[in-house]
Coordinates of C-alpha atoms and ligand atoms in Angstrom, one line a residue:
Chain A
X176 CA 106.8 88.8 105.0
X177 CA 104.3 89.3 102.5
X178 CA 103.6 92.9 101.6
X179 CA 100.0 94.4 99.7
X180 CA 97.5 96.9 99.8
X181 CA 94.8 95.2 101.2
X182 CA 94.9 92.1 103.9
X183 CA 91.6 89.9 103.3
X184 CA 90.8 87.9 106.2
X185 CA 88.6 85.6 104.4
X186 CA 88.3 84.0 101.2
X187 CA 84.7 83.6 101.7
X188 CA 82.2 85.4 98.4
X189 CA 82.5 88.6 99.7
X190 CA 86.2 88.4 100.6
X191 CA 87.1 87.5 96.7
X192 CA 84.7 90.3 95.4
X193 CA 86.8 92.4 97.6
X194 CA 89.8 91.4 95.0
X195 CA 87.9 92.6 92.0
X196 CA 86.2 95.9 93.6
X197 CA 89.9 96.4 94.9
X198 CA 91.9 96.0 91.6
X199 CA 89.7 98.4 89.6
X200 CA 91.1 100.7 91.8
X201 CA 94.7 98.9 91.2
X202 CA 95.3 97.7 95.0
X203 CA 96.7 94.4 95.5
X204 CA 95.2 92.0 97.8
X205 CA 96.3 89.0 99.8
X206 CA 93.5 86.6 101.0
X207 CA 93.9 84.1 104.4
X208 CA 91.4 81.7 104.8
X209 CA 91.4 78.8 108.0
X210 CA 89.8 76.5 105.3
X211 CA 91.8 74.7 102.9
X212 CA 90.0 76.1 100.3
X213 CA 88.1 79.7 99.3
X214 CA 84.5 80.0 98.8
X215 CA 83.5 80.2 102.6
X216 CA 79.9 79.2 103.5
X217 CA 79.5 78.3 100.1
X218 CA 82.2 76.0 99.7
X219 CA 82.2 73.9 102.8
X220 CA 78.4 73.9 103.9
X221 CA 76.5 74.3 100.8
X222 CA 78.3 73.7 97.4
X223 CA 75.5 72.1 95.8
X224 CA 72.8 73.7 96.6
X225 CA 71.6 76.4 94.3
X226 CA 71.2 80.5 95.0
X227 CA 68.0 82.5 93.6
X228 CA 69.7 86.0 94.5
X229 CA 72.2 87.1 93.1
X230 CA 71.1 90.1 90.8
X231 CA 71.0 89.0 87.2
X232 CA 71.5 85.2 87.8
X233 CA 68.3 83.8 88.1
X234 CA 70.0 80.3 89.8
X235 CA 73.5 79.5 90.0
X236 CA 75.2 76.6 92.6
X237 CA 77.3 77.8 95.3
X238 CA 79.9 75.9 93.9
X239 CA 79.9 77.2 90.5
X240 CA 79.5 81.4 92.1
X241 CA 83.1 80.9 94.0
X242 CA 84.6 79.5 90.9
X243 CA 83.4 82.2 89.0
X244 CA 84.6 84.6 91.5
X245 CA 87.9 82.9 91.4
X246 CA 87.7 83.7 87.6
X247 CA 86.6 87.1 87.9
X248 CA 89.5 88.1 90.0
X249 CA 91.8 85.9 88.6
X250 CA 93.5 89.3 86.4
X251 CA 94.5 90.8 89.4
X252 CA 96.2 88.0 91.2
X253 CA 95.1 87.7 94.4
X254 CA 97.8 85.9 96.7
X255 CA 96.5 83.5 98.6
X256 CA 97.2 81.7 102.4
X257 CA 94.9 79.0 102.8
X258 CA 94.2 76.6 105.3
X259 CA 95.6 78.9 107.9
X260 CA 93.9 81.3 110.3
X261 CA 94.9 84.2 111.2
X262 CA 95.7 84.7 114.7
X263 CA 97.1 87.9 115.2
X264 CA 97.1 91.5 114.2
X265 CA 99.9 93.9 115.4
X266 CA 100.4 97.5 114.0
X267 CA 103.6 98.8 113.7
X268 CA 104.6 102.4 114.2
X269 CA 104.3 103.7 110.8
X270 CA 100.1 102.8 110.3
X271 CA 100.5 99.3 109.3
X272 CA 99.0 96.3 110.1
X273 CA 101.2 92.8 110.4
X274 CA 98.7 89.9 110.5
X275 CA 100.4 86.5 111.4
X276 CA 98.8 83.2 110.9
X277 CA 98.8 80.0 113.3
X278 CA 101.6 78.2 111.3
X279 CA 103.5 81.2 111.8
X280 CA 103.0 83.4 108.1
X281 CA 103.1 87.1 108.3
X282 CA 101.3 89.7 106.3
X283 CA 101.9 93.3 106.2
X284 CA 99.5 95.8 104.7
X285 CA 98.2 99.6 105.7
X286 CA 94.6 97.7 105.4
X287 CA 92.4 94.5 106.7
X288 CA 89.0 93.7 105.7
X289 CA 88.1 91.0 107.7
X290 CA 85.8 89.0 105.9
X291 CA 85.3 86.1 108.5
X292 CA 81.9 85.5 107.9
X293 CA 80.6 83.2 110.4
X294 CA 84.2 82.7 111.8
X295 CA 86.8 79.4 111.6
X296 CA 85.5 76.4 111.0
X297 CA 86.3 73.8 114.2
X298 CA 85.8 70.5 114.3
X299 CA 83.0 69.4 116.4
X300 CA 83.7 67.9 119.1
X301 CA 81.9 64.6 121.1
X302 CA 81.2 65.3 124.4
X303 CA 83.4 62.4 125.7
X304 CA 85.1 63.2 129.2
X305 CA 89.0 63.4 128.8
X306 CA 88.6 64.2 125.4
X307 CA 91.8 66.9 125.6
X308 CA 93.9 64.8 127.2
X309 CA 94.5 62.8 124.2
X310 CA 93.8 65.3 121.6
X311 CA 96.7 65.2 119.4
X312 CA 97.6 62.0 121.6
X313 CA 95.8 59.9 119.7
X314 CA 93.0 61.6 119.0
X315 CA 92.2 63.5 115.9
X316 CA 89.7 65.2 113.9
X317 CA 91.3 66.2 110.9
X318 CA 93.3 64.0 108.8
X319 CA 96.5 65.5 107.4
X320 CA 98.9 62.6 106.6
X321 CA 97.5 59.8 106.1
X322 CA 100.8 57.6 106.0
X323 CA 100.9 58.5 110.1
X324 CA 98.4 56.0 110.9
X325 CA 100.1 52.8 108.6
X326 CA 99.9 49.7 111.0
X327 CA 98.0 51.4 113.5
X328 CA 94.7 50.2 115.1
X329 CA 92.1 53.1 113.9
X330 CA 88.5 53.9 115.5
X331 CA 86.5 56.2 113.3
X332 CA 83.4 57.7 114.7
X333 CA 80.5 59.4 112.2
X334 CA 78.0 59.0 109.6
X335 CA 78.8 61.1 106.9
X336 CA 80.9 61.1 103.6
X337 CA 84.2 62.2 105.2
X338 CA 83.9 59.2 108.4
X339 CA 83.1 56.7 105.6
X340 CA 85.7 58.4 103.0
X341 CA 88.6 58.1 105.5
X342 CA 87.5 54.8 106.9
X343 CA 87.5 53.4 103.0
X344 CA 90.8 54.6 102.3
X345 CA 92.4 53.5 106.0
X346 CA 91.2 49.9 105.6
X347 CA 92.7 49.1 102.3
X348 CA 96.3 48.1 103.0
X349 CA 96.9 51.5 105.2
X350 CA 96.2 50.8 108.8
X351 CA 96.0 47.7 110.5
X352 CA 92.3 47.4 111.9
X353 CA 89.9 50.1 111.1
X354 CA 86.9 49.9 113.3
X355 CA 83.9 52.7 112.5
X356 CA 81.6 53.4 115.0
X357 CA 77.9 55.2 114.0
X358 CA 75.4 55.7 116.8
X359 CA 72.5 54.2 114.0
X360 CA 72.0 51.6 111.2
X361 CA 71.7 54.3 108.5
X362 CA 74.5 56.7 107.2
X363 CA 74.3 60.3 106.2
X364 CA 76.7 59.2 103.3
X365 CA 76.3 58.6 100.1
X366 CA 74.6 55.3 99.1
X367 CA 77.3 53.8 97.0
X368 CA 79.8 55.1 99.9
X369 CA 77.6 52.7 102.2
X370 CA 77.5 50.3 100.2
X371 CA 81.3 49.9 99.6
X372 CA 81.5 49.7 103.9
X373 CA 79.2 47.2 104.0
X374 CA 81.2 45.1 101.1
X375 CA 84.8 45.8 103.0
X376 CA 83.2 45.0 106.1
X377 CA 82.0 41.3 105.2
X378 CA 85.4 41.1 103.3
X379 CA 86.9 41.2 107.1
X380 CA 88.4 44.9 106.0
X381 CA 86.7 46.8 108.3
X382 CA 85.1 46.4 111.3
X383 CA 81.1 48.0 111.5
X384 CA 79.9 48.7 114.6
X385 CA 76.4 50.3 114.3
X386 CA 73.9 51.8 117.0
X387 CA 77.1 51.9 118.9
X388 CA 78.8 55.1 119.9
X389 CA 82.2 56.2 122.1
X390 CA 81.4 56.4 125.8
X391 CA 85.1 56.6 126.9
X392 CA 88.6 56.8 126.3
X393 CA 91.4 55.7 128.0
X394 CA 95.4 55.9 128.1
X395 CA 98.4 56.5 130.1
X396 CA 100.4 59.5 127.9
X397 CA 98.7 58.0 124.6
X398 CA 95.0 56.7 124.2
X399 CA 94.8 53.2 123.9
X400 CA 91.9 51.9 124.3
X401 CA 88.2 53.3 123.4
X402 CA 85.0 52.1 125.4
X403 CA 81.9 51.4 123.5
X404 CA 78.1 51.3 124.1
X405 CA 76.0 49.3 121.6
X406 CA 72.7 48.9 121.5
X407 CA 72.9 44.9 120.7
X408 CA 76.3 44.0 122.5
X409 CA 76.2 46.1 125.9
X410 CA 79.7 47.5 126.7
X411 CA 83.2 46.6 124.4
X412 CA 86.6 47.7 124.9
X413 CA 88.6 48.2 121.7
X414 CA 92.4 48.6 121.9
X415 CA 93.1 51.9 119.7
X416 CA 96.2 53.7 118.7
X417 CA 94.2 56.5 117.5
X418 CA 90.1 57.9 117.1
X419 CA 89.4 59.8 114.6
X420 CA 86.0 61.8 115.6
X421 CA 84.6 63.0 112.3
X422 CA 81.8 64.8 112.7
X423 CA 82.3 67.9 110.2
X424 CA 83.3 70.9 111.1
X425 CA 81.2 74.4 112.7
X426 CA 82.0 78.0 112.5
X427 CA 82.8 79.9 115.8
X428 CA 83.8 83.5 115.6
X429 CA 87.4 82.6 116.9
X430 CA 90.7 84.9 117.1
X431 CA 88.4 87.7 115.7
X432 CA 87.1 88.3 119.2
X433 CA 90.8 89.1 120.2
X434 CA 91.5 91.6 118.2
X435 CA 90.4 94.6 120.0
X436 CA 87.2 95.3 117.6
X437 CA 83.7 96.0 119.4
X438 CA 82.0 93.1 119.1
X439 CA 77.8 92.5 119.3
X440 CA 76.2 89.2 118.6
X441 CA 79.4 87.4 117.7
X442 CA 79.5 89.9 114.8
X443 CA 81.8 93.0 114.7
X444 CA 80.2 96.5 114.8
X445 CA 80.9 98.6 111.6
X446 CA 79.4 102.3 110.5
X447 CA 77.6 101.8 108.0
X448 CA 77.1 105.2 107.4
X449 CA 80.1 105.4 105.7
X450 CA 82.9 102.9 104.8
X451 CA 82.5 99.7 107.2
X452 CA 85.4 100.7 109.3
X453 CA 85.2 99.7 112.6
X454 CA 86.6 101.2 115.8
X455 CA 90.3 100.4 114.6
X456 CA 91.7 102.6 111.6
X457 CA 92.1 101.0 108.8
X458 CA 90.2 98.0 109.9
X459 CA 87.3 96.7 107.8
X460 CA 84.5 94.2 108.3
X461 CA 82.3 93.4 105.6
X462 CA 79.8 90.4 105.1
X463 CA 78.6 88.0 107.4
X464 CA 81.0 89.0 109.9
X465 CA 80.1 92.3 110.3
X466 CA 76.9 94.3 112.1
X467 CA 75.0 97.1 111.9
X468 CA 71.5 98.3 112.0
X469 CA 69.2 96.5 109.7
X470 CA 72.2 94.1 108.7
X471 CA 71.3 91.3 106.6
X472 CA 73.6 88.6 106.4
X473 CA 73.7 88.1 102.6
X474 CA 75.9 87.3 99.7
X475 CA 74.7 90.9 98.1
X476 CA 75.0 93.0 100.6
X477 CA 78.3 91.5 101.3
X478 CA 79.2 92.7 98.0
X479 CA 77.8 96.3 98.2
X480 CA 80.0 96.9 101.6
X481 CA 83.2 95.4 99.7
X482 CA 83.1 97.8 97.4
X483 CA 82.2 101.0 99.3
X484 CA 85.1 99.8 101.6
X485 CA 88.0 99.5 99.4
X486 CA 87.5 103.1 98.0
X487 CA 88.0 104.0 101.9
X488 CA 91.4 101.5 102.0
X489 CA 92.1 103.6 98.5
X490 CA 91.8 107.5 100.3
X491 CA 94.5 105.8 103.4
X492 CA 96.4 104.4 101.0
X493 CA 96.7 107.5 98.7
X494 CA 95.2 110.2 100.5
X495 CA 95.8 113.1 97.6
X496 CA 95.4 110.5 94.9
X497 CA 92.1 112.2 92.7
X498 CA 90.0 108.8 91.7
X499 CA 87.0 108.9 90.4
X500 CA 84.0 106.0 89.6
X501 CA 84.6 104.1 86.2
X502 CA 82.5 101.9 84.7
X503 CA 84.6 98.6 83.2
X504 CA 81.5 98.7 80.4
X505 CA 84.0 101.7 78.9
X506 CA 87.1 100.7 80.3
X507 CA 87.1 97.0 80.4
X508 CA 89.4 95.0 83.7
X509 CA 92.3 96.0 83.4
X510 CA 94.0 93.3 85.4
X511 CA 97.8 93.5 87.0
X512 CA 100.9 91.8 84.9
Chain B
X42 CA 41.2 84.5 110.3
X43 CA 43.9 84.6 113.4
X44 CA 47.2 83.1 111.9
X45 CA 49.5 84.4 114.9
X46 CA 49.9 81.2 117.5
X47 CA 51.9 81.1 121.1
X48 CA 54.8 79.2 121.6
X49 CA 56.9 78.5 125.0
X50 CA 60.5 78.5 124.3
X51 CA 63.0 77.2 127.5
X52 CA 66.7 78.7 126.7
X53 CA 69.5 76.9 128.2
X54 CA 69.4 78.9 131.1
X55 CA 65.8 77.7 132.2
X56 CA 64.4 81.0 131.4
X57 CA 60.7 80.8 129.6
X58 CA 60.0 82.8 126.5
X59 CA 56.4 83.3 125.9
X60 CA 56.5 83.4 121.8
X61 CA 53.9 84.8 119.7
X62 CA 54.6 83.2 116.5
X63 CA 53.1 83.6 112.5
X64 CA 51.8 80.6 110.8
X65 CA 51.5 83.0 107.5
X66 CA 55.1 83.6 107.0
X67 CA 56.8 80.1 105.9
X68 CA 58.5 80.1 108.9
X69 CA 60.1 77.2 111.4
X70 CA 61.1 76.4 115.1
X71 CA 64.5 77.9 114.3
X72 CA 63.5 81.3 112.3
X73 CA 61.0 81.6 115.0
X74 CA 63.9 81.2 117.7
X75 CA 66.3 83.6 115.3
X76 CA 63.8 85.9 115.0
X77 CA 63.6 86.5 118.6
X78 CA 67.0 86.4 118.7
X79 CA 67.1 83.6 121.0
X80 CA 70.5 81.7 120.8
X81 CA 70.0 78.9 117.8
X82 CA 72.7 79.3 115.1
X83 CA 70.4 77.6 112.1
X84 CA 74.2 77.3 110.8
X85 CA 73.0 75.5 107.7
X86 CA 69.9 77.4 107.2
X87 CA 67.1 74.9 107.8
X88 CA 68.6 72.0 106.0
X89 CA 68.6 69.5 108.7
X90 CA 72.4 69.3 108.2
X91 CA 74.0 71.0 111.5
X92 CA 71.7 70.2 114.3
X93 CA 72.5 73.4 116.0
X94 CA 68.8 74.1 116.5
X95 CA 68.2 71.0 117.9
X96 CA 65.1 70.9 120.5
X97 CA 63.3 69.0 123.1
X98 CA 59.3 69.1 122.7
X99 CA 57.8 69.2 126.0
X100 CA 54.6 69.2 125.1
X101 CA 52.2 66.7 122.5
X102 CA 51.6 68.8 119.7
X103 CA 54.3 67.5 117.5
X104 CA 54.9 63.9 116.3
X105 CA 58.0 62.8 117.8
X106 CA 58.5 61.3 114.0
X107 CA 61.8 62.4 112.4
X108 CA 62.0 62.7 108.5
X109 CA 65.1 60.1 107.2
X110 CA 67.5 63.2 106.8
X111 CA 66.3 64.7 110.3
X112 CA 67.3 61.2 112.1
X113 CA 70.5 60.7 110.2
X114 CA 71.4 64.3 111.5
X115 CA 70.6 63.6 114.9
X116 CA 72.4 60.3 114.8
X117 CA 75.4 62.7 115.0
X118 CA 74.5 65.2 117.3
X119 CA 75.0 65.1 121.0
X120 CA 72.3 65.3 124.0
X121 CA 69.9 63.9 122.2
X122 CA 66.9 62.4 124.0
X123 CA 63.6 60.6 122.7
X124 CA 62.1 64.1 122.5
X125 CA 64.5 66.0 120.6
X126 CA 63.4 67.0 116.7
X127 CA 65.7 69.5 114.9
X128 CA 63.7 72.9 114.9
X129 CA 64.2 73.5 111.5
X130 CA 62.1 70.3 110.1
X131 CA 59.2 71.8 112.5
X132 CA 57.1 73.9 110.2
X133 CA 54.9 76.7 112.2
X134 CA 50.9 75.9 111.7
X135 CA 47.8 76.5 113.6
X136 CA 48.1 73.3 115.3
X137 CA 51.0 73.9 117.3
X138 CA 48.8 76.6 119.6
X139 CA 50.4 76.2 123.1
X140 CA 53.5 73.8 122.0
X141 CA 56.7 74.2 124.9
X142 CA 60.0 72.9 123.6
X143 CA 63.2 73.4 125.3
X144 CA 66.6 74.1 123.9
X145 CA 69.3 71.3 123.6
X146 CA 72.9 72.4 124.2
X147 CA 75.3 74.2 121.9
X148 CA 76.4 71.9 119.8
X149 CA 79.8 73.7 119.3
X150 CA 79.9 73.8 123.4
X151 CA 82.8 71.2 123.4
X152 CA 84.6 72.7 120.6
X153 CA 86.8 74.9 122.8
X154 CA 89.1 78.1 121.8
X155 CA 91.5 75.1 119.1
X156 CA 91.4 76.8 116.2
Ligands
FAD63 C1 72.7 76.8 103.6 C2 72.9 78.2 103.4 C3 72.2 78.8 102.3 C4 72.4 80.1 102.0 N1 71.8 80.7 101.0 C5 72.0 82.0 100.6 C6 71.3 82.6 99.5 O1 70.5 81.9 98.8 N2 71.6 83.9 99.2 C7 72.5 84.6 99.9 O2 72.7 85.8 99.6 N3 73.1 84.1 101.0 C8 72.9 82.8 101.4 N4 73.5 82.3 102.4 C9 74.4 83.1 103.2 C10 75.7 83.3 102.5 O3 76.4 82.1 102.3 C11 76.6 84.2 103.3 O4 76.0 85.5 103.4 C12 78.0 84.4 102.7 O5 78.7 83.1 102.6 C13 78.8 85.4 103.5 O6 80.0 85.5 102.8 P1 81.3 86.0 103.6 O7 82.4 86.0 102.6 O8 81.0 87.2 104.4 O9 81.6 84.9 104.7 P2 81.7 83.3 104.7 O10 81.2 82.7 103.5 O11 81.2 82.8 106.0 O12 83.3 83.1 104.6 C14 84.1 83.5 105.7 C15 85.4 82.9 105.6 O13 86.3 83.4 106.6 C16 87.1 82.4 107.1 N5 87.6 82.9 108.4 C17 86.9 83.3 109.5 N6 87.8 83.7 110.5 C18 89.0 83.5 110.0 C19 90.3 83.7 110.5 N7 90.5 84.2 111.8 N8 91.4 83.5 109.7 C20 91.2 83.0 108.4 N9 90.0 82.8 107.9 C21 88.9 83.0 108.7 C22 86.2 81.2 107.2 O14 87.0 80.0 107.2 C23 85.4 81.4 105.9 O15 85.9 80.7 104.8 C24 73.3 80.9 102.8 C25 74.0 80.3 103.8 C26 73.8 79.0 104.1 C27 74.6 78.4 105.3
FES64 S1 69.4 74.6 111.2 FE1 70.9 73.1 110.7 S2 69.9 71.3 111.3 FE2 68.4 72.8 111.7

């Protein structure tokens, strides 16, 4: 069991602020984030792009604010679950919270801040029928060990870097036939990603089939075989031991809707009035996740309900603790050993 | 000078919305749907990299020509049909007085409670 102050569902921007707001007050926080790595909206959908907003940085990438949010908390040692959602929250009788992940990890704290943003990220999913009978049957959408598919027969589907990424790095030496499948003649990918296809392709390494796209799959207890519609070639049956459908991934607010919080718009209510609680004690939303009236969902505001919030998880935590508002100009970060 | 134009917008249920939209304010099919608060996500903010404000135009006031990055986007979505343009790439102006589009499906419609 891990034990802290605060429980951060979330390791989007505002979920790390939350660390630093947090340890000026010297709680300890544990982020969990579904993704495999923090930064949130900023990490998985724009990393490149640049921000204008942020008060007193004129332009920064997405990319480079979670890394220097991952600096700027780094004295007060966040712990960190990642690549795990959390599924469940229970209380237990003496006002604390255990909050146990899908691969089974549990986190005790007297506080959460959920700080979901948009929610987990899923896969998105081709409407092929049957498509759940084989899931995990042969079909997959995330690729955790390679080493599984070695020898195998392997249908990619999708356009963009990570279809082309995985199809590269299946076809040399790892499986035994990689066939990708894109619905057009142009890729989303990067050129020279292309272009290193199109060279292992008339190598005989990997099989292109372009304007072509999954129509049906078929099995008895395992898929093995994959029908294909193309544009030049009419109908083709390729024998598959597994189809990888990579088509990126999409938020949905997920087990956050299960957890007995009021929920409007796919977004959790909060009072804004005073400390972003919402109708469960000791229960924080702040960012994206969370809504109220005249919400804006942005990386700012996030901020500004982070660290309202935590001087709330602070008066549960230590309700006849005096605290008062320090500036780190005088007293510097004074981080945790 | 009269900047605000109408817009018909079908949801998925069938249900018209009679839109009064601003060409003054920068704004595209998807804001436009947002900020109604019809059901378009916009999940990457208007850079024709999510298709999840993916439409059908049912009238002719917009070319049914797709920028590069638009087509490559919609050569991985689903539903889509020789009509469909992602609303984001469609920028509000005068000339789209009286234009109907239609909603396409969720795009995260398949991707069920697996998380
Ligand atoms: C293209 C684009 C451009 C943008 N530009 C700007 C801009 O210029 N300025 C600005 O201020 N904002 C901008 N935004 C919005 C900004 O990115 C969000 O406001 C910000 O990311 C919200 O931060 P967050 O930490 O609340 O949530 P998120 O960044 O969404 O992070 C939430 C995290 O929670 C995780 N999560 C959800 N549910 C669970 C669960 N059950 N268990 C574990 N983890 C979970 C998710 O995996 C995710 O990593 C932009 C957004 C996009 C998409
Ligand atoms: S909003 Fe993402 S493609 Fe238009």
């Amino acid at each position: 069991m891990i034990e802290t102050d605060i429980i951060i569902i979330g390791a989007g921007p505002v979920g790390l602020f939350t660390v630093f707001e947090a340890g000026l007050l010297k709680l300890r926080c544990h982020l969990i984030d579904g993704l495999p790595q923090p930064g949130g909206q900023c990490a998985e959908i724009y990393p490149k792009k640049p921000i204008y907003d942020i008060p007193g940085i004129p332009e920064i990438l997405a990319g480079d604010l979670v890394d220097d949010l991952m600096k700027q908390i780094a004295p007060f040692k966040p712990g960190f679950t990642l690549g795990d959602p959390a599924i469940e929250i229970q209380e237990t009788e003496n006002n604390h919270y255990i909050v146990t992940t899908k691969s089974g990890i549990k986190h005790k704290a007297r506080n959460i801040a959920i700080a979901g943003g948009l929610g987990v990220f899923v896969p998105r999913k081709p409407p092929v029928p049957d498509l759940k009978k084989y899931e995990g049957k042969g079909v997959e959408y995330m690729i955790k060990d390679p080493e599984i598919y070695r020898g195998k027969n392997i249908v990619i589907s999708g356009g963009g870097d990570s279809a082309l990424d995985w199809a590269h790095f299946l076809a040399d030496g790892v499986a035994n036939q990689v066939t990708l499948i894109h619905r057009s003649q142009s890729f989303r990918a990067h050129p020279d990603s292309v272009q290193k296809a199109m060279n292992m392709a008339s190598e005989g390494k990997l099989k292109l089939l372009l304007d072509a796209e999954v129509k049906a799959i078929n099995g008895n207890d395992h898929l093995s075989e994959i029908k294909i519609k193309s544009k030049t070639e009419g109908e083709i049956t390729v024998t598959a031991d597994n189809w990888l459908p990579l088509f990126g991934l999409t938020p949905k607010l997920g087990p956050i809707a299960n957890w007995g919080l009021k929920i409007e718009k796919n977004a959790i209510q909060v009072d804004n009035a005073t400390d972003y609680s919402t109708n469960r004690e000791g229960i924080y939303a702040i960012g994206d996740v969370n809504t109220y009236p005249g919400k804006l969902k942005l990386i700012l505001c996030g901020f500004h309900e982070a660290t309202i919030m935590v001087q709330s998880a602070f008066k549960r935590i230590y309700p006849d603790k005096k605290n008062v508002l320090k500036y780190t100009t005088v007293n510097g970060v004074n981080g945790f050993d | 000078m009269e900047t605000i134009i109408n817009i018909t917008v079908v949801d998925r249920e069938g249900t018209e919305h009679k839109l009064e939209a601003p060409t003054d304010m920068n704004m595209n099919m998807m804001e436009l749907c947002k900020s109604y608060e019809l059901p378009v996500a916009g999940t990457c903010g208007g850079m024709a990299m999510c298709a999840s404000c993916q439409i059908y135009v049912l009238t002719n006031h917009v070319p049914l020509i797709r920028s590069e990055d638009e087509q490559a986007m919609l050569d991985e979505a689903w539903h889509v049909e020789d009509n469909s343009r992602l609303g984001c790439q469609i920028q509000l102006t005068k000339k789209l007085d009286g234009l109907k589009v239609e909603l396409a499906p969720y795009v995260e419609e398949e991707s069920d409670d697996d998380w």
